[in-house]
Short mmCIF file of C-alpha atoms in Angstrom, two decimals:
data_model
loop_
_atom_site.label_atom_id
_atom_site.label_comp_id
_atom_site.label_asym_id
_atom_site.label_seq_id
_atom_site.Cartn_x
_atom_site.Cartn_y
_atom_site.Cartn_z
CA UNK Z 11 81.03 -0.70 -39.71
CA UNK Z 12 77.18 -0.52 -40.38
CA UNK Z 13 77.61 -3.22 -43.04
CA UNK Z 14 79.65 -5.79 -40.61
CA UNK Z 15 77.17 -5.25 -37.76
CA UNK Z 16 74.43 -6.20 -40.31
CA UNK Z 17 76.11 -9.35 -41.39
CA UNK Z 18 76.93 -10.42 -37.86
CA UNK Z 19 73.24 -9.75 -36.76
CA UNK Z 20 72.01 -12.29 -39.46
CA UNK Z 21 73.78 -15.18 -37.82
CA UNK Z 22 71.78 -16.87 -34.98
CA UNK Z 23 74.60 -17.17 -32.46
CA UNK Z 24 75.41 -13.51 -32.87
CA UNK Z 25 71.81 -12.63 -32.45
CA UNK Z 26 71.86 -14.68 -29.29
CA UNK Z 27 75.01 -12.91 -28.06
CA UNK Z 28 73.42 -9.43 -28.82
CA UNK Z 29 70.24 -10.38 -26.77
CA UNK Z 30 72.40 -11.39 -23.83
CA UNK Z 31 74.39 -8.36 -24.12
CA UNK Z 32 71.10 -6.14 -24.01
CA UNK Z 33 69.92 -8.04 -20.90
CA UNK Z 34 73.26 -7.94 -19.13
CA UNK Z 35 73.25 -4.11 -19.63
CA UNK Z 36 69.68 -3.71 -18.58
CA UNK Z 37 70.24 -5.93 -15.45
CA UNK Z 38 73.25 -3.85 -14.63
CA UNK Z 39 71.46 -0.44 -15.04
CA UNK Z 40 68.39 -1.64 -12.90
CA UNK Z 41 70.77 -2.73 -10.11
CA UNK Z 42 72.37 0.63 -10.10
CA UNK Z 43 69.58 2.98 -10.31
CA UNK Z 44 66.37 0.79 -10.03
CA UNK Z 45 64.05 -0.68 -12.48
CA UNK Z 46 61.84 2.37 -12.58
CA UNK Z 47 64.69 4.62 -13.53
CA UNK Z 48 65.80 2.60 -16.62
CA UNK Z 49 64.73 3.71 -20.01
CA UNK Z 50 64.94 1.89 -23.44
CA UNK Z 51 67.30 4.60 -24.58
CA UNK Z 52 69.50 4.11 -21.29
CA UNK Z 53 69.87 0.48 -22.20
CA UNK Z 54 70.73 1.00 -25.88
CA UNK Z 55 73.36 3.54 -24.75
CA UNK Z 56 74.88 1.10 -22.22
CA UNK Z 57 75.05 -1.66 -24.64
CA UNK Z 58 76.26 0.71 -27.54
CA UNK Z 59 73.42 0.13 -29.87
CA UNK Z 60 70.89 2.46 -31.44
CA UNK Z 61 67.52 2.29 -29.88
CA UNK Z 62 66.10 1.29 -33.33
CA UNK Z 63 68.55 -1.79 -33.01
CA UNK Z 64 67.45 -2.71 -29.51
CA UNK Z 65 63.75 -2.96 -30.41
CA UNK Z 66 64.59 -5.54 -33.21
CA UNK Z 67 65.49 -7.90 -30.10
CA UNK Z 68 63.09 -6.73 -27.61
CA UNK Z 69 59.92 -4.80 -28.54
CA UNK Z 70 59.92 -2.59 -25.33
CA UNK Z 71 61.93 -1.89 -22.19
CA UNK Z 72 59.06 -3.75 -20.40
CA UNK Z 73 59.66 -6.99 -22.60
CA UNK Z 74 63.41 -6.70 -21.71
CA UNK Z 75 62.47 -6.46 -17.74
CA UNK Z 76 60.12 -9.24 -18.12
CA UNK Z 77 62.60 -11.65 -19.58
CA UNK Z 78 64.98 -10.64 -16.82
CA UNK Z 79 62.23 -11.59 -14.34
CA UNK Z 80 61.94 -14.85 -15.70
CA UNK Z 81 65.66 -15.38 -15.27
CA UNK Z 82 65.42 -14.35 -11.73
CA UNK Z 83 62.36 -16.37 -11.11
CA UNK Z 84 64.40 -19.37 -12.31
CA UNK Z 85 67.49 -18.45 -10.27
CA UNK Z 86 65.40 -17.87 -7.16
CA UNK Z 87 63.74 -21.28 -7.54
CA UNK Z 88 67.24 -23.00 -7.80
CA UNK Z 89 68.35 -21.29 -4.68
CA UNK Z 90 65.26 -22.03 -2.75
CA UNK Z 91 65.42 -25.76 -3.81
CA UNK Z 92 69.19 -26.09 -2.68
CA UNK Z 93 68.13 -24.46 0.83
CA UNK Z 94 65.21 -26.96 1.12
CA UNK Z 95 67.67 -29.87 0.91
CA UNK Z 96 68.68 -29.12 4.56
CA UNK Z 97 65.36 -27.72 5.79
CA UNK Z 98 64.62 -29.70 9.01
CA UNK Z 99 61.80 -27.62 10.65
CA UNK Z 100 58.90 -25.32 9.25
CA UNK Z 101 60.73 -22.30 10.01
CA UNK Z 102 63.71 -23.51 7.82
CA UNK Z 103 61.38 -23.69 4.89
CA UNK Z 104 60.14 -20.19 5.45
CA UNK Z 105 63.81 -19.08 5.92
CA UNK Z 106 64.52 -20.79 2.55
CA UNK Z 107 61.93 -18.71 0.82
CA UNK Z 108 62.75 -15.45 2.44
CA UNK Z 109 66.54 -15.39 2.78
CA UNK Z 110 66.80 -16.09 -0.90
CA UNK Z 111 64.59 -13.26 -1.73
CA UNK Z 112 66.57 -10.85 0.64
CA UNK Z 113 69.73 -11.96 -1.07
CA UNK Z 114 67.93 -10.92 -4.50
CA UNK Z 115 67.14 -7.23 -4.48
CA UNK Z 116 66.88 -6.88 -8.30
CA UNK Z 117 64.29 -9.83 -8.35
CA UNK Z 118 62.32 -8.09 -5.52
CA UNK Z 119 62.35 -4.76 -7.53
CA UNK Z 120 61.15 -6.68 -10.54
CA UNK Z 121 58.32 -8.46 -8.69
CA UNK Z 122 57.00 -4.94 -7.50
CA UNK Z 123 56.89 -3.70 -11.06
CA UNK Z 124 55.56 -6.81 -12.84
CA UNK Z 125 51.88 -6.11 -12.64
CA UNK Z 126 51.96 -2.38 -12.09
CA UNK Z 127 54.18 -1.32 -15.00
CA UNK Z 128 56.01 -4.06 -16.84
CA UNK Z 129 53.03 -6.13 -18.13
CA UNK Z 130 51.70 -2.93 -19.81
CA UNK Z 131 53.48 -2.00 -23.09
CA UNK Z 132 54.25 -5.56 -24.08
CA UNK Z 133 53.29 -7.99 -26.88
CA UNK Z 134 50.93 -10.88 -26.32
CA UNK Z 135 53.73 -13.28 -27.29
CA UNK Z 136 55.88 -11.66 -24.52
CA UNK Z 137 53.08 -11.82 -22.00
CA UNK Z 138 52.77 -15.53 -22.92
CA UNK Z 139 56.44 -16.42 -22.61
CA UNK Z 140 56.57 -14.53 -19.24
CA UNK Z 141 53.36 -16.02 -17.66
CA UNK Z 142 54.16 -19.69 -18.83
CA UNK Z 143 57.62 -19.55 -17.09
CA UNK Z 144 56.35 -17.90 -13.97
CA UNK Z 145 53.48 -20.43 -13.70
CA UNK Z 146 55.83 -23.40 -14.32
CA UNK Z 147 58.22 -22.18 -11.91
CA UNK Z 148 55.90 -21.39 -9.04
CA UNK Z 149 54.05 -24.73 -9.52
CA UNK Z 150 57.29 -26.81 -9.60
CA UNK Z 151 58.84 -24.82 -6.49
CA UNK Z 152 55.40 -24.92 -4.76
CA UNK Z 153 55.29 -28.75 -4.80
CA UNK Z 154 58.81 -28.88 -3.49
CA UNK Z 155 57.99 -26.44 -0.60
CA UNK Z 156 54.86 -28.52 0.17
CA UNK Z 157 57.14 -31.74 0.49
CA UNK Z 158 59.43 -29.81 2.86
CA UNK Z 159 56.71 -28.22 4.98
CA UNK Z 160 54.87 -30.75 7.23
CA UNK Z 161 51.19 -31.06 6.43
CA UNK Z 162 50.96 -28.50 3.49
CA UNK Z 163 49.11 -29.80 0.48
CA UNK Z 164 50.82 -29.29 -3.07
CA UNK Z 165 48.20 -26.58 -3.71
CA UNK Z 166 49.11 -24.85 -0.36
CA UNK Z 167 52.72 -24.86 -1.14
CA UNK Z 168 51.99 -23.27 -4.50
CA UNK Z 169 49.96 -20.54 -2.67
CA UNK Z 170 52.59 -20.12 0.01
CA UNK Z 171 55.33 -19.71 -2.88
CA UNK Z 172 53.18 -17.20 -4.92
CA UNK Z 173 52.42 -15.18 -1.74
CA UNK Z 174 56.30 -15.01 -0.94
CA UNK Z 175 56.77 -13.58 -4.45
CA UNK Z 176 53.74 -11.27 -4.09
CA UNK Z 177 54.80 -10.00 -0.66
CA UNK Z 178 58.32 -9.32 -1.66
CA UNK Z 179 56.99 -7.13 -4.49
CA UNK Z 180 54.97 -5.13 -1.96
CA UNK Z 181 57.53 -5.07 1.03
CA UNK Z 182 60.74 -4.39 -0.83
CA UNK Z 183 59.80 -0.87 -2.27
CA UNK Z 184 58.47 -0.10 1.41
CA UNK Z 185 61.68 -1.06 2.94
CA UNK Z 186 63.97 0.69 0.23
CA UNK Z 187 62.07 4.00 0.27
CA UNK Z 188 62.55 6.97 -2.17
CA UNK Z 189 64.40 10.15 -1.26
CA UNK Z 190 61.46 12.17 -0.03
CA UNK Z 191 60.57 9.09 2.29
CA UNK Z 192 63.97 8.82 3.45
CA UNK Z 193 64.12 12.48 4.34
CA UNK Z 194 60.96 12.06 6.08
CA UNK Z 195 62.23 9.12 8.23
CA UNK Z 196 65.39 10.96 9.01
CA UNK Z 197 63.30 13.86 10.20
CA UNK Z 198 60.49 11.92 12.03
CA UNK Z 199 61.58 8.77 13.92
CA UNK Z 200 57.88 7.90 14.76
CA UNK Z 201 57.15 7.50 11.13
CA UNK Z 202 60.39 5.75 10.50
CA UNK Z 203 59.35 3.29 13.14
CA UNK Z 204 56.47 2.27 11.18
CA UNK Z 205 58.53 1.39 7.93
CA UNK Z 206 58.44 -2.41 7.92
CA UNK Z 207 62.00 -4.25 7.62
CA UNK Z 208 61.89 -6.57 4.73
CA UNK Z 209 63.35 -10.00 6.02
CA UNK Z 210 61.50 -10.30 9.57
CA UNK Z 211 58.16 -8.98 8.07
CA UNK Z 212 58.33 -11.54 5.27
CA UNK Z 213 59.20 -14.28 7.69
CA UNK Z 214 56.31 -13.41 10.03
CA UNK Z 215 53.72 -13.02 7.29
CA UNK Z 216 54.75 -16.30 5.45
CA UNK Z 217 54.91 -18.30 8.74
CA UNK Z 218 51.42 -17.24 9.88
CA UNK Z 219 50.23 -17.88 6.34
CA UNK Z 220 51.66 -21.49 6.29
CA UNK Z 221 50.09 -22.13 9.73
CA UNK Z 222 46.72 -20.69 8.68
CA UNK Z 223 46.08 -22.21 5.04
CA UNK Z 224 45.36 -25.69 6.22
CA UNK Z 225 42.35 -24.11 8.40
CA UNK Z 226 40.74 -23.05 5.01
CA UNK Z 227 40.41 -26.49 3.54
CA UNK E 244 39.48 37.31 -16.43
CA UNK E 245 43.07 36.54 -15.42
CA UNK E 246 42.54 39.25 -12.74
CA UNK E 247 39.37 37.88 -11.27
CA UNK E 248 40.78 34.40 -11.17
CA UNK E 249 43.85 35.90 -9.30
CA UNK E 250 41.45 37.51 -6.70
CA UNK E 251 39.38 34.52 -6.16
CA UNK E 252 42.51 32.29 -5.60
CA UNK E 253 43.57 34.56 -2.86
CA UNK E 254 40.50 33.99 -0.70
CA UNK E 255 41.02 30.85 1.38
CA UNK E 256 37.49 29.29 0.70
CA UNK E 257 38.02 29.73 -3.09
CA UNK E 258 41.45 28.15 -2.61
CA UNK E 259 39.85 25.07 -1.03
CA UNK E 260 37.10 25.02 -3.74
CA UNK E 261 39.76 24.85 -6.34
CA UNK E 262 41.83 22.15 -4.64
CA UNK E 263 38.47 20.16 -4.26
CA UNK E 264 37.82 20.61 -8.01
CA UNK E 265 41.17 19.48 -8.92
CA UNK E 266 40.87 16.29 -6.74
CA UNK E 267 37.55 15.56 -8.10
CA UNK E 268 38.75 15.83 -11.77
CA UNK E 269 41.66 13.47 -10.91
CA UNK E 270 39.39 11.14 -9.35
CA UNK E 271 37.06 10.89 -12.32
CA UNK E 272 39.90 10.61 -14.63
CA UNK E 273 41.46 7.73 -12.75
CA UNK E 274 38.05 5.95 -12.41
CA UNK E 275 37.76 6.26 -16.17
CA UNK E 276 41.27 5.30 -17.58
CA UNK E 277 43.32 3.94 -14.31
CA UNK E 278 45.65 5.80 -12.09
CA UNK E 279 48.81 4.96 -14.26
CA UNK E 280 47.08 6.70 -17.37
CA UNK E 281 46.46 10.07 -15.95
CA UNK E 282 48.89 12.84 -16.43
CA UNK E 283 49.23 16.32 -14.53
CA UNK E 284 48.19 17.83 -17.92
CA UNK E 285 45.26 15.60 -18.30
CA UNK E 286 44.06 16.70 -14.86
CA UNK E 287 44.53 20.42 -15.61
CA UNK E 288 42.53 20.11 -18.92
CA UNK E 289 39.72 18.23 -17.07
CA UNK E 290 39.42 20.94 -14.41
CA UNK E 291 40.02 23.96 -16.94
CA UNK E 292 43.34 25.20 -15.42
CA UNK E 293 46.68 25.65 -16.76
CA UNK E 294 49.08 23.05 -15.56
CA UNK E 295 51.17 25.97 -13.99
CA UNK E 296 48.07 26.82 -12.03
CA UNK E 297 47.34 23.40 -10.84
CA UNK E 298 51.01 23.11 -9.56
CA UNK E 299 50.24 25.88 -7.03
CA UNK E 300 47.77 23.50 -5.36
CA UNK E 301 49.47 20.22 -5.77
CA UNK E 302 53.17 20.07 -6.58
CA UNK E 303 52.99 16.90 -8.71
CA UNK E 304 50.32 14.43 -10.04
CA UNK E 305 51.86 12.03 -7.45
CA UNK E 306 50.92 14.38 -4.59
CA UNK E 307 47.18 14.80 -6.11
CA UNK E 308 46.90 10.89 -6.12
CA UNK E 309 48.35 10.55 -2.68
CA UNK E 310 45.90 12.92 -1.18
CA UNK E 311 42.93 10.95 -2.93
CA UNK E 312 44.59 7.72 -1.36
CA UNK E 313 44.02 9.38 1.95
CA UNK E 314 40.47 10.18 1.23
CA UNK E 315 39.94 6.57 0.14
CA UNK E 316 41.71 5.08 3.11
CA UNK E 317 39.27 7.16 5.36
CA UNK E 318 36.16 6.18 3.47
CA UNK E 319 37.27 2.45 3.42
CA UNK E 320 37.89 2.62 7.17
CA UNK E 321 34.32 4.17 7.67
CA UNK E 322 32.89 1.34 5.59
CA UNK E 323 34.58 -1.49 7.36
CA UNK E 324 33.65 -0.08 10.81
CA UNK E 325 29.92 0.03 9.73
CA UNK E 326 30.11 -3.59 8.63
CA UNK E 327 31.96 -4.75 11.86
CA UNK E 328 28.88 -3.54 13.76
CA UNK E 329 27.00 -6.70 12.52
CA UNK E 330 30.03 -9.05 12.31
CA UNK E 331 29.17 -12.11 14.32
CA UNK E 332 31.88 -14.46 13.30
CA UNK E 333 35.57 -14.42 12.17
CA UNK E 334 34.39 -14.77 8.40
CA UNK E 335 32.18 -11.63 8.81
CA UNK E 336 35.14 -9.63 9.85
CA UNK E 337 37.28 -10.89 6.81
CA UNK E 338 34.10 -10.24 4.63
CA UNK E 339 33.98 -6.81 6.14
CA UNK E 340 37.59 -5.91 5.01
CA UNK E 341 37.38 -7.71 1.64
CA UNK E 342 33.83 -6.76 0.47
CA UNK E 343 34.49 -3.10 1.10
CA UNK E 344 37.82 -3.19 -0.98
CA UNK E 345 35.89 -5.10 -3.91
CA UNK E 346 33.52 -2.15 -3.85
CA UNK E 347 36.30 0.27 -4.09
CA UNK E 348 38.35 -0.27 -7.39
CA UNK E 349 39.82 3.26 -7.36
CA UNK E 350 41.16 2.69 -3.79
CA UNK E 351 42.68 -0.79 -4.85
CA UNK E 352 44.11 0.82 -8.04
CA UNK E 353 45.91 3.57 -5.83
CA UNK E 354 46.96 0.99 -3.26
CA UNK E 355 49.05 -0.71 -5.98
CA UNK E 356 50.58 2.40 -6.91
CA UNK E 357 51.54 4.00 -3.57
CA UNK E 358 55.04 2.57 -3.22
CA UNK E 359 55.75 1.57 -6.83
CA UNK E 360 55.08 5.15 -8.28
CA UNK E 361 53.23 7.72 -6.20
CA UNK E 362 55.77 7.92 -3.25
CA UNK E 363 58.27 9.05 -5.90
CA UNK E 364 58.12 12.72 -7.10
CA UNK E 365 56.68 14.15 -4.01
CA UNK E 366 57.66 16.69 -1.42
CA UNK E 367 58.69 15.58 2.25
CA UNK E 368 55.66 17.39 3.57
CA UNK E 369 53.20 15.57 1.02
CA UNK E 370 54.97 12.28 2.29
CA UNK E 371 54.42 13.35 5.84
CA UNK E 372 50.78 14.16 5.39
CA UNK E 373 50.15 10.84 3.65
CA UNK E 374 52.00 8.47 6.08
CA UNK E 375 50.46 10.26 9.12
CA UNK E 376 46.96 9.81 7.80
CA UNK E 377 47.70 6.28 6.63
CA UNK E 378 49.28 5.17 9.95
CA UNK E 379 46.40 6.85 12.01
CA UNK E 380 43.71 5.08 9.97
CA UNK E 381 45.32 1.68 9.85
CA UNK E 382 45.99 1.79 13.80
CA UNK E 383 42.43 2.87 14.36
CA UNK E 384 40.85 0.46 12.06
CA UNK E 385 43.13 -2.44 13.16
CA UNK E 386 42.19 -1.94 16.72
CA UNK E 387 38.44 -2.26 15.88
CA UNK E 388 39.18 -5.41 13.68
CA UNK E 389 40.91 -7.00 16.73
CA UNK E 390 37.94 -6.27 18.86
CA UNK E 391 35.74 -7.95 16.32
CA UNK E 392 37.70 -10.86 15.59
CA UNK E 393 37.98 -13.26 18.54
CA UNK E 394 41.47 -13.88 19.96
CA UNK E 395 43.53 -11.19 18.01
CA UNK E 396 45.58 -8.71 19.86
CA UNK E 397 45.49 -5.22 18.74
CA UNK E 398 48.94 -5.39 16.94
CA UNK E 399 47.65 -8.52 14.96
CA UNK E 400 44.30 -6.55 14.06
CA UNK E 401 46.74 -3.75 12.75
CA UNK E 402 48.85 -6.22 10.90
CA UNK E 403 45.81 -7.91 9.35
CA UNK E 404 44.29 -4.49 8.48
CA UNK E 405 47.61 -3.59 6.73
CA UNK E 406 47.97 -6.79 5.14
CA UNK E 407 44.38 -6.39 3.61
CA UNK E 408 45.53 -3.07 2.09
CA UNK E 409 48.80 -4.53 0.65
CA UNK E 410 47.22 -7.58 -0.73
CA UNK E 411 44.52 -5.43 -2.51
CA UNK E 412 47.30 -3.60 -4.16
CA UNK E 413 48.76 -6.73 -5.35
CA UNK E 414 45.77 -8.69 -6.37
CA UNK E 415 43.55 -5.90 -7.88
CA UNK E 416 45.90 -5.25 -10.91
CA UNK E 417 46.49 -8.99 -11.31
CA UNK E 418 42.50 -9.40 -11.59
CA UNK E 419 42.35 -6.38 -13.83
CA UNK E 420 44.87 -7.10 -16.44
CA UNK E 421 45.93 -4.79 -19.35
CA UNK E 422 45.04 -5.29 -22.91
CA UNK E 423 48.04 -7.55 -23.82
CA UNK E 424 47.13 -10.05 -21.00
CA UNK E 425 43.43 -9.81 -21.84
CA UNK E 426 44.21 -10.87 -25.22
CA UNK E 427 46.42 -13.72 -23.95
CA UNK E 428 43.83 -14.96 -21.57
CA UNK E 429 41.22 -15.10 -24.44
CA UNK E 430 43.68 -16.91 -26.59
CA UNK E 431 44.92 -19.53 -23.89
CA UNK E 432 42.34 -20.65 -21.27
CA UNK E 433 45.03 -22.65 -19.16
CA UNK E 434 46.84 -19.26 -18.49
CA UNK E 435 43.60 -17.47 -17.87
CA UNK E 436 42.62 -20.09 -15.27
CA UNK E 437 45.65 -19.01 -13.25
CA UNK E 438 44.53 -15.43 -13.01
CA UNK E 439 43.43 -15.02 -9.43
CA UNK E 440 39.99 -13.70 -8.84
CA UNK E 441 40.17 -10.79 -6.40
CA UNK E 442 37.46 -11.26 -3.95
CA UNK E 443 37.77 -14.90 -3.06
CA UNK E 444 41.67 -14.82 -3.20
CA UNK E 445 41.62 -11.76 -0.77
CA UNK E 446 39.24 -13.79 1.62
CA UNK E 447 41.22 -16.91 1.64
CA UNK E 448 44.52 -15.25 2.25
CA UNK E 449 43.34 -12.92 4.96
CA UNK E 450 41.42 -15.73 6.62
CA UNK E 451 44.57 -17.86 6.71
CA UNK E 452 46.67 -15.09 7.97
CA UNK E 453 44.14 -14.31 10.77
CA UNK E 454 44.21 -17.95 11.93
CA UNK E 455 48.03 -18.04 11.68
CA UNK E 456 48.98 -14.80 13.30
CA UNK E 457 48.47 -16.03 16.85
CA UNK E 458 50.91 -18.86 16.17
CA UNK E 459 53.70 -16.29 15.86
CA UNK E 460 53.56 -14.83 19.34
#
């Protein structure tokens, strides 16, 4: 068994299969318990490999989740582009950005963790791959947002797109609180009433930002 | 020695002194190495107590840092109010919010951690104390911001103030990257050029938001 695993792992197509199996297991675990609660050992167990084997494909759990973040950036971008094709008014552009984020809780969870936890404990090459993919995606998507939103420059479209991702990373964990906060909200409706709902807050903030950005030229 | 420590800890003023010593040690450590790198054991060592003694005052490291976050919220609010007294134009109000955040790296570090890490692993009563203090401060400060910024409602002032704190929590860790990213930026100036500087980005985003919020009434 050990020998056959070794032979398979040397063939490029099987290496790729194994990378994908690791990513799929990490994705499923994060959907189930949240990014913060998944360890490298948990991923290894889920995919049926030893931890020492997993780290031959990804150096750390943070590198696994940054690669998933890249996949999610691309998937989100495709979804926004599809929505922009039928966007007739500024509010449609804002909705295209926000509705697609609302439909992607894993992406929002990842966005909140990128600079606080995931960009720590990674190699320089993993950091480079992540940043290049993220910058490329936000530039491309931002240019399309600018074309769809009347009066925004390309640069402002990129800023609005970056702000959408940044705000999602802040508002998603606030709108999906941990157990102690859920209990607090159940006990104290006044405090619960101040917990910002994700989708309407995102829309309001981004709509205001899109109106205000041209004033800063 | 053990007996005398026990006797002192039963007197309220000494309990308070010990709480303050723990908070001061936690503050100093976080300033030196960042919030993410401080453990409860590290705080205990710095203050010269056993970990089991520290948890009689604060249940977890997260509770210590949420209490520091409350102190920092109040301190920031006082600083903004002082600046608002001489604010003559909208840009002065934005500068009052942003310059005072720029001067408070520990507060910005804490803001980035609140919903991602600190609100986990706390008691309901610690969560309640934090939320009450935070909501009270943002409401009071937001009302003052609205009075100083022409044409903003109280609600919009509260939103702008909350957005300032939320954005600071996102932009501060981006502008103060971990070692792998610092090395990447040194190697690749094109990627480094896309690292958003804290103070000008904060000012631009909040100025745009303040202009745009009234359009959403």
